[in-house]
Amino acid sequence: MVSKTYEFDYFRFSAIFMSPPTVAEIQACYELCRLHNNIGFWVVWLPTGESIGKLPPGKFTNLCVAWSIAMAYFSHPEISATSALLRAAFYVPLCFGVKSLIMTIDDLLDYDIDALVERTKERPLPRGAISLDRAWLFFGLQVVVGIYLAIKVLSRTALYTSMFVWPLYIIYPTCKRWTNFAPVPLGLMFNVGVFMGWSDISVDGSMNWNVLIPIYLGACLWTWTYETQVHPLLTNSASDDVRPQSVSAPSTSFCRSETLRPDVHKDKYDDVKIGINSPALLCRQYTIPICLGTAVGFWGLLVYGGILNGQGPFFYTGVASAGVVLLKELLRTDIDRPKECKAFFLTTPLIGQIILGGVVADAVINRYIEGQLKA
């Protein structure tokens, strides 16, 4: 038997690990991180901020982000507004980092599929803007920096809680190869900040699971709603102006056309041909009613969590207002119209911001009434 001898390729090693990045590679890394599209930041940062406000009165805390921070501020008279704002700002780069890491590994593990789909073939890896080796090197740098910062700046409980979803960073990009339920691990990843926010500001690292679990599950249902609804957009590639010429199923306000049209649903045929899965292919004409159910579940679990935390009327006003916007946009969306799917998806930050506004107003006004408002 003849054994192969592997020689160290110095030039290849130097090209991968020692060469400074080119302008094209820097631009490619920027695109890998999706820094040109930061909706992912909002859906990570907003739930992270929610849980902090649910801490029981009487404990000193340091603060976290968005919903969490505002709800902690509501529950904790000892927390100053300045502390809450500084902690929220502290989590901004962390959430950008998490979002960028997820986007990078998603492109790395999907580069072969992306090259076969019209919508994604111009991403950095398929178009050759950066080599696979250099992209993995960039991902490795993100991991090293991310783990270092997590160890240095997070509380032990917040760190250990975040570690629960670290494997999902690798599992999620593979989901389309074997399941239609990719939004499930995505929701588990994106919304773990609900627990991190609470534990990060708690002196003893404890968490009120009765309050946090409903909020976490509700946020996961929110993820399913916007991620499933946007998949018709992600699997469409033609003009919105082309309407179906074939016979289609009767339309109602809840169910749209059942016909998969080659002109508008071109990528869906690519998905089937390639053998990948998506919630759009699973739900088909039932996308709207299924998302309606998850949206109502999201709204109901937020209300339930607020009740358990003793929130005031402005919290429920914010949640109700966000629910109205969510349901209105959902019911008016035609999944055969990519522009309408995109318009719905772009309301995602607004919905979270309305909820955040309600929590903040509830906390500030409650403190003012109680005479505990301080900078």
GROMACS .gro file of C-alpha atoms in nm:
model
  375
    1MET     CA    1   0.000   0.000   0.000
    2VAL     CA    2   0.134   0.339  -0.098
    3SER     CA    3   0.078   0.608   0.162
    4LYS     CA    4   0.033   0.969   0.060
    5THR     CA    5   0.277   1.224   0.188
    6TYR     CA    6   0.132   1.559   0.277
    7GLU     CA    7   0.365   1.853   0.260
    8PHE     CA    8   0.315   2.181   0.434
    9ASP     CA    9   0.209   2.444   0.183
   10TYR     CA   10   0.377   2.756   0.315
   11PHE     CA   11   0.245   2.980   0.041
   12ARG     CA   12  -0.114   2.874   0.093
   13PHE     CA   13  -0.076   2.913   0.470
   14SER     CA   14   0.067   3.261   0.422
   15ALA     CA   15  -0.210   3.360   0.182
   16ILE     CA   16  -0.477   3.252   0.430
   17PHE     CA   17  -0.336   3.357   0.767
   18MET     CA   18  -0.072   3.622   0.708
   19SER     CA   19  -0.192   3.832   0.416
   20PRO     CA   20  -0.362   4.160   0.512
   21PRO     CA   21  -0.725   4.187   0.396
   22THR     CA   22  -0.792   4.354   0.065
   23VAL     CA   23  -1.057   4.620   0.018
   24ALA     CA   24  -1.277   4.362  -0.154
   25GLU     CA   25  -1.238   4.124   0.141
   26ILE     CA   26  -1.324   4.397   0.392
   27GLN     CA   27  -1.638   4.474   0.192
   28ALA     CA   28  -1.717   4.101   0.179
   29CYS     CA   29  -1.683   4.070   0.557
   30TYR     CA   30  -1.912   4.371   0.596
   31GLU     CA   31  -2.171   4.192   0.385
   32LEU     CA   32  -2.120   3.860   0.564
   33CYS     CA   33  -2.209   4.035   0.889
   34ARG     CA   34  -2.516   4.195   0.724
   35LEU     CA   35  -2.406   4.532   0.859
   36HIS     CA   36  -2.591   4.689   0.567
   37ASN     CA   37  -2.917   4.541   0.702
   38ASN     CA   38  -2.962   4.566   1.077
   39ILE     CA   39  -3.310   4.429   1.140
   40GLY     CA   40  -3.134   4.131   1.296
   41PHE     CA   41  -2.990   4.366   1.558
   42TRP     CA   42  -3.335   4.488   1.662
   43VAL     CA   43  -3.480   4.139   1.705
   44VAL     CA   44  -3.183   4.041   1.923
   45TRP     CA   45  -3.157   4.363   2.125
   46LEU     CA   46  -3.525   4.430   2.195
   47PRO     CA   47  -3.613   4.097   2.365
   48THR     CA   48  -3.285   4.105   2.557
   49GLY     CA   49  -3.394   4.428   2.713
   50GLU     CA   50  -3.736   4.306   2.818
   51SER     CA   51  -3.668   4.070   3.105
   52ILE     CA   52  -3.462   4.305   3.321
   53GLY     CA   53  -3.770   4.499   3.419
   54LYS     CA   54  -3.931   4.195   3.573
   55LEU     CA   55  -3.702   4.159   3.870
   56PRO     CA   56  -3.888   4.160   4.202
   57PRO     CA   57  -3.866   4.483   4.403
   58GLY     CA   58  -3.599   4.523   4.665
   59LYS     CA   59  -3.290   4.389   4.489
   60PHE     CA   60  -3.008   4.602   4.360
   61THR     CA   61  -2.928   4.542   3.995
   62ASN     CA   62  -2.702   4.643   3.714
   63LEU     CA   63  -2.888   4.677   3.388
   64CYS     CA   64  -2.915   4.518   3.043
   65VAL     CA   65  -3.112   4.603   2.729
   66ALA     CA   66  -3.445   4.722   2.585
   67TRP     CA   67  -3.750   4.535   2.715
   68SER     CA   68  -3.548   4.368   2.992
   69ILE     CA   69  -3.392   4.689   3.116
   70ALA     CA   70  -3.715   4.883   3.103
   71MET     CA   71  -3.905   4.618   3.295
   72ALA     CA   72  -3.627   4.593   3.550
   73TYR     CA   73  -3.641   4.969   3.585
   74PHE     CA   74  -4.015   4.936   3.647
   75SER     CA   75  -3.966   4.680   3.923
   76HIS     CA   76  -3.659   4.830   4.086
   77PRO     CA   77  -3.683   5.173   4.249
   78GLU     CA   78  -3.309   5.157   4.323
   79ILE     CA   79  -3.220   5.158   3.955
   80SER     CA   80  -3.150   5.502   3.812
   81ALA     CA   81  -3.246   5.606   3.462
   82THR     CA   82  -2.881   5.675   3.383
   83SER     CA   83  -2.781   5.323   3.484
   84ALA     CA   84  -3.056   5.173   3.273
   85LEU     CA   85  -2.958   5.373   2.966
   86LEU     CA   86  -2.588   5.297   3.005
   87ARG     CA   87  -2.655   4.926   3.037
   88ALA     CA   88  -2.880   4.929   2.734
   89ALA     CA   89  -2.608   5.106   2.536
   90PHE     CA   90  -2.356   4.850   2.660
   91TYR     CA   91  -2.554   4.568   2.499
   92VAL     CA   92  -2.576   4.740   2.160
   93PRO     CA   93  -2.231   4.626   2.037
   94LEU     CA   94  -2.282   4.284   2.194
   95CYS     CA   95  -2.607   4.230   2.004
   96PHE     CA   96  -2.449   4.355   1.683
   97GLY     CA   97  -2.173   4.101   1.741
   98VAL     CA   98  -2.415   3.813   1.799
   99LYS     CA   99  -2.615   3.902   1.490
  100SER     CA  100  -2.298   3.932   1.279
  101LEU     CA  101  -2.164   3.599   1.403
  102ILE     CA  102  -2.489   3.420   1.316
  103MET     CA  103  -2.501   3.575   0.970
  104THR     CA  104  -2.139   3.482   0.897
  105ILE     CA  105  -2.170   3.116   0.993
  106ASP     CA  106  -2.500   3.099   0.804
  107ASP     CA  107  -2.328   3.208   0.482
  108LEU     CA  108  -2.033   2.976   0.542
  109LEU     CA  109  -2.248   2.666   0.584
  110ASP     CA  110  -2.486   2.763   0.304
  111TYR     CA  111  -2.242   2.885   0.038
  112ASP     CA  112  -2.310   2.585  -0.187
  113ILE     CA  113  -2.687   2.637  -0.172
  114ASP     CA  114  -2.655   3.013  -0.212
  115ALA     CA  115  -2.467   2.961  -0.538
  116LEU     CA  116  -2.764   2.769  -0.683
  117VAL     CA  117  -3.040   3.014  -0.588
  118GLU     CA  118  -3.103   3.329  -0.790
  119ARG     CA  119  -3.164   3.551  -0.489
  120THR     CA  120  -2.844   3.459  -0.304
  121LYS     CA  121  -2.590   3.390  -0.576
  122GLU     CA  122  -2.446   3.742  -0.544
  123ARG     CA  123  -2.355   3.702  -0.178
  124PRO     CA  124  -1.981   3.734  -0.106
  125LEU     CA  125  -1.890   3.364  -0.107
  126PRO     CA  126  -2.084   3.254  -0.415
  127ARG     CA  127  -1.961   3.548  -0.620
  128GLY     CA  128  -1.598   3.493  -0.511
  129ALA     CA  129  -1.546   3.822  -0.326
  130ILE     CA  130  -1.370   3.627  -0.050
  131SER     CA  131  -1.235   3.275  -0.040
  132LEU     CA  132  -1.389   3.010   0.183
  133ASP     CA  133  -1.066   2.980   0.381
  134ARG     CA  134  -1.046   3.354   0.448
  135ALA     CA  135  -1.414   3.363   0.542
  136TRP     CA  136  -1.357   3.085   0.797
  137LEU     CA  137  -1.059   3.282   0.931
  138PHE     CA  138  -1.285   3.585   0.971
  139PHE     CA  139  -1.543   3.372   1.151
  140GLY     CA  140  -1.272   3.233   1.380
  141LEU     CA  141  -1.168   3.586   1.474
  142GLN     CA  142  -1.530   3.671   1.553
  143VAL     CA  143  -1.558   3.365   1.777
  144VAL     CA  144  -1.237   3.444   1.966
  145VAL     CA  145  -1.331   3.808   2.023
  146GLY     CA  146  -1.690   3.714   2.110
  147ILE     CA  147  -1.595   3.453   2.369
  148TYR     CA  148  -1.337   3.686   2.523
  149LEU     CA  149  -1.589   3.968   2.560
  150ALA     CA  150  -1.857   3.732   2.690
  151ILE     CA  151  -1.626   3.603   2.962
  152LYS     CA  152  -1.505   3.951   3.054
  153VAL     CA  153  -1.827   4.152   3.056
  154LEU     CA  154  -2.118   3.915   3.127
  155SER     CA  155  -2.220   3.790   3.468
  156ARG     CA  156  -2.162   3.420   3.527
  157THR     CA  157  -2.533   3.339   3.504
  158ALA     CA  158  -2.578   3.542   3.186
  159LEU     CA  159  -2.271   3.373   3.035
  160TYR     CA  160  -2.390   3.023   3.121
  161THR     CA  161  -2.739   3.104   2.995
  162SER     CA  162  -2.601   3.223   2.662
  163MET     CA  163  -2.393   2.906   2.630
  164PHE     CA  164  -2.717   2.708   2.615
  165VAL     CA  165  -2.780   2.836   2.261
  166TRP     CA  166  -2.422   2.843   2.130
  167PRO     CA  167  -2.462   2.503   1.956
  168LEU     CA  168  -2.765   2.644   1.774
  169TYR     CA  169  -2.536   2.892   1.597
  170ILE     CA  170  -2.403   2.592   1.403
  171ILE     CA  171  -2.726   2.390   1.390
  172TYR     CA  172  -2.950   2.668   1.258
  173PRO     CA  173  -2.778   2.719   0.919
  174THR     CA  174  -2.812   2.345   0.849
  175CYS     CA  175  -3.185   2.332   0.924
  176LYS     CA  176  -3.302   2.403   0.569
  177ARG     CA  177  -3.129   2.081   0.463
  178TRP     CA  178  -3.339   1.859   0.687
  179THR     CA  179  -3.641   2.044   0.834
  180ASN     CA  180  -3.902   2.307   0.756
  181PHE     CA  181  -3.883   2.444   1.110
  182ALA     CA  182  -3.574   2.663   1.091
  183PRO     CA  183  -3.751   2.954   1.272
  184VAL     CA  184  -3.764   2.741   1.588
  185PRO     CA  185  -3.387   2.732   1.659
  186LEU     CA  186  -3.363   3.088   1.529
  187GLY     CA  187  -3.614   3.202   1.791
  188LEU     CA  188  -3.436   3.011   2.065
  189MET     CA  189  -3.109   3.183   1.967
  190PHE     CA  190  -3.235   3.536   1.916
  191ASN     CA  191  -3.446   3.557   2.231
  192VAL     CA  192  -3.219   3.402   2.493
  193GLY     CA  193  -3.140   3.761   2.593
  194VAL     CA  194  -3.472   3.761   2.780
  195PHE     CA  195  -3.297   3.546   3.042
  196MET     CA  196  -2.958   3.710   3.006
  197GLY     CA  197  -3.101   4.055   3.070
  198TRP     CA  198  -3.262   3.947   3.394
  199SER     CA  199  -2.969   3.746   3.526
  200ASP     CA  200  -2.713   4.009   3.425
  201ILE     CA  201  -2.864   4.270   3.655
  202SER     CA  202  -2.962   4.044   3.942
  203VAL     CA  203  -2.724   4.058   4.236
  204ASP     CA  204  -2.741   3.684   4.301
  205GLY     CA  205  -2.798   3.586   3.938
  206SER     CA  206  -3.141   3.442   4.012
  207MET     CA  207  -3.426   3.451   3.761
  208ASN     CA  208  -3.803   3.455   3.800
  209TRP     CA  209  -3.876   3.166   3.567
  210ASN     CA  210  -4.253   3.206   3.603
  211VAL     CA  211  -4.229   3.548   3.438
  212LEU     CA  212  -3.942   3.490   3.199
  213ILE     CA  213  -4.056   3.166   3.037
  214PRO     CA  214  -4.384   3.312   2.900
  215ILE     CA  215  -4.197   3.615   2.765
  216TYR     CA  216  -3.933   3.391   2.607
  217LEU     CA  217  -4.189   3.163   2.445
  218GLY     CA  218  -4.385   3.464   2.325
  219ALA     CA  219  -4.075   3.615   2.167
  220CYS     CA  220  -4.005   3.280   1.996
  221LEU     CA  221  -4.357   3.288   1.849
  222TRP     CA  222  -4.284   3.640   1.726
  223THR     CA  223  -3.973   3.507   1.554
  224TRP     CA  224  -4.176   3.234   1.385
  225THR     CA  225  -4.428   3.494   1.269
  226TYR     CA  226  -4.190   3.733   1.094
  227GLU     CA  227  -3.948   3.465   0.976
  228THR     CA  228  -4.219   3.244   0.823
  229GLN     CA  229  -4.402   3.540   0.670
  230VAL     CA  230  -4.085   3.673   0.508
  231HIS     CA  231  -3.993   3.339   0.352
  232PRO     CA  232  -4.228   3.394   0.057
  233LEU     CA  233  -4.021   3.710   0.000
  234LEU     CA  234  -3.697   3.519   0.037
  235THR     CA  235  -3.815   3.256  -0.210
  236ASN     CA  236  -3.954   3.499  -0.468
  237SER     CA  237  -3.743   3.669  -0.731
  238ALA     CA  238  -3.963   3.822  -0.998
  239SER     CA  239  -4.159   4.141  -1.029
  240ASP     CA  240  -4.455   4.216  -0.809
  241ASP     CA  241  -4.637   4.346  -1.109
  242VAL     CA  242  -4.693   4.000  -1.253
  243ARG     CA  243  -5.015   3.847  -1.126
  244PRO     CA  244  -5.114   3.481  -1.169
  245GLN     CA  245  -5.258   3.381  -1.503
  246SER     CA  246  -5.328   3.026  -1.399
  247VAL     CA  247  -5.628   2.899  -1.207
  248SER     CA  248  -5.576   2.941  -0.838
  249ALA     CA  249  -5.759   2.852  -0.519
  250PRO     CA  250  -6.029   3.094  -0.401
  251SER     CA  251  -5.882   3.376  -0.197
  252THR     CA  252  -6.006   3.486   0.143
  253SER     CA  253  -5.876   3.748   0.379
  254PHE     CA  254  -5.676   3.472   0.551
  255CYS     CA  255  -5.565   3.249   0.263
  256ARG     CA  256  -5.405   3.360  -0.060
  257SER     CA  257  -5.347   3.185  -0.389
  258GLU     CA  258  -5.242   2.822  -0.364
  259THR     CA  259  -5.075   2.816  -0.704
  260LEU     CA  260  -4.697   2.822  -0.707
  261ARG     CA  261  -4.624   3.045  -1.005
  262PRO     CA  262  -4.297   3.005  -1.198
  263ASP     CA  263  -4.287   3.381  -1.256
  264VAL     CA  264  -4.307   3.492  -0.893
  265HIS     CA  265  -4.211   3.182  -0.697
  266LYS     CA  266  -3.903   3.097  -0.900
  267ASP     CA  267  -3.684   3.027  -0.596
  268LYS     CA  268  -3.944   2.796  -0.448
  269TYR     CA  269  -3.889   2.572  -0.746
  270ASP     CA  270  -3.515   2.609  -0.687
  271ASP     CA  271  -3.571   2.504  -0.325
  272VAL     CA  272  -3.760   2.192  -0.430
  273LYS     CA  273  -3.507   2.105  -0.702
  274ILE     CA  274  -3.213   2.149  -0.467
  275GLY     CA  275  -3.393   1.953  -0.196
  276ILE     CA  276  -3.394   2.216   0.078
  277ASN     CA  277  -3.677   2.302   0.314
  278SER     CA  278  -3.846   2.620   0.432
  279PRO     CA  279  -4.153   2.717   0.635
  280ALA     CA  280  -4.294   2.875   0.317
  281LEU     CA  281  -4.299   2.536   0.147
  282LEU     CA  282  -4.451   2.382   0.460
  283CYS     CA  283  -4.726   2.639   0.518
  284ARG     CA  284  -4.801   2.731   0.155
  285GLN     CA  285  -5.150   2.883   0.135
  286TYR     CA  286  -5.189   2.852   0.513
  287THR     CA  287  -4.903   3.091   0.585
  288ILE     CA  288  -5.132   3.375   0.692
  289PRO     CA  289  -5.357   3.177   0.932
  290ILE     CA  290  -5.060   2.998   1.087
  291CYS     CA  291  -4.874   3.326   1.140
  292LEU     CA  292  -5.195   3.476   1.276
  293GLY     CA  293  -5.203   3.203   1.540
  294THR     CA  294  -4.839   3.257   1.640
  295ALA     CA  295  -4.892   3.635   1.649
  296VAL     CA  296  -5.187   3.598   1.887
  297GLY     CA  297  -4.978   3.359   2.098
  298PHE     CA  298  -4.697   3.616   2.110
  299TRP     CA  299  -4.937   3.888   2.223
  300GLY     CA  300  -5.106   3.667   2.482
  301LEU     CA  301  -4.782   3.546   2.639
  302LEU     CA  302  -4.650   3.901   2.670
  303VAL     CA  303  -4.970   4.003   2.848
  304TYR     CA  304  -4.945   3.701   3.076
  305GLY     CA  305  -4.582   3.780   3.160
  306GLY     CA  306  -4.677   4.141   3.232
  307ILE     CA  307  -4.952   4.030   3.469
  308LEU     CA  308  -4.710   3.806   3.657
  309ASN     CA  309  -4.466   4.096   3.684
  310GLY     CA  310  -4.729   4.341   3.807
  311GLN     CA  311  -4.698   4.579   3.510
  312GLY     CA  312  -4.918   4.885   3.483
  313PRO     CA  313  -5.163   5.012   3.217
  314PHE     CA  314  -4.903   5.171   2.989
  315PHE     CA  315  -4.735   4.834   2.944
  316TYR     CA  316  -5.059   4.678   2.825
  317THR     CA  317  -5.128   4.980   2.606
  318GLY     CA  318  -4.793   4.930   2.435
  319VAL     CA  319  -4.846   4.557   2.392
  320ALA     CA  320  -5.199   4.610   2.260
  321SER     CA  321  -5.082   4.878   2.016
  322ALA     CA  322  -4.803   4.653   1.890
  323GLY     CA  323  -5.055   4.371   1.854
  324VAL     CA  324  -5.284   4.590   1.644
  325VAL     CA  325  -4.996   4.687   1.414
  326LEU     CA  326  -4.881   4.327   1.385
  327LEU     CA  327  -5.224   4.185   1.305
  328LYS     CA  328  -5.313   4.468   1.067
  329GLU     CA  329  -4.993   4.426   0.867
  330LEU     CA  330  -5.024   4.048   0.871
  331LEU     CA  331  -5.381   4.040   0.744
  332ARG     CA  332  -5.314   4.290   0.466
  333THR     CA  333  -5.011   4.098   0.334
  334ASP     CA  334  -5.041   3.899   0.014
  335ILE     CA  335  -4.773   3.630   0.026
  336ASP     CA  336  -4.766   3.630  -0.355
  337ARG     CA  337  -4.640   3.990  -0.348
  338PRO     CA  338  -4.273   4.016  -0.246
  339LYS     CA  339  -4.306   4.389  -0.179
  340GLU     CA  340  -4.588   4.325   0.068
  341CYS     CA  341  -4.388   4.050   0.241
  342LYS     CA  342  -4.095   4.289   0.268
  343ALA     CA  343  -4.317   4.566   0.403
  344PHE     CA  344  -4.444   4.331   0.673
  345PHE     CA  345  -4.094   4.221   0.765
  346LEU     CA  346  -3.978   4.582   0.792
  347THR     CA  347  -4.243   4.646   1.059
  348THR     CA  348  -4.063   4.404   1.292
  349PRO     CA  349  -3.845   4.671   1.462
  350LEU     CA  350  -4.146   4.903   1.492
  351ILE     CA  351  -4.347   4.639   1.677
  352GLY     CA  352  -4.066   4.581   1.925
  353GLN     CA  353  -4.011   4.955   1.967
  354ILE     CA  354  -4.380   5.012   2.044
  355ILE     CA  355  -4.362   4.748   2.317
  356LEU     CA  356  -4.042   4.904   2.449
  357GLY     CA  357  -4.209   5.246   2.453
  358GLY     CA  358  -4.496   5.104   2.656
  359VAL     CA  359  -4.263   4.944   2.909
  360VAL     CA  360  -4.054   5.260   2.945
  361ALA     CA  361  -4.360   5.482   2.984
  362ASP     CA  362  -4.505   5.241   3.239
  363ALA     CA  363  -4.184   5.246   3.442
  364VAL     CA  364  -4.129   5.624   3.429
  365ILE     CA  365  -4.489   5.718   3.509
  366ASN     CA  366  -4.510   5.461   3.787
  367ARG     CA  367  -4.193   5.601   3.942
  368TYR     CA  368  -4.321   5.956   3.908
  369ILE     CA  369  -4.645   5.866   4.085
  370GLU     CA  370  -4.454   5.687   4.360
  371GLY     CA  371  -4.209   5.978   4.395
  372GLN     CA  372  -3.914   5.758   4.301
  373LEU     CA  373  -3.818   5.917   3.969
  374LYS     CA  374  -3.448   6.000   3.961
  375ALA     CA  375  -3.181   6.047   3.697
   0.00000   0.00000   0.00000
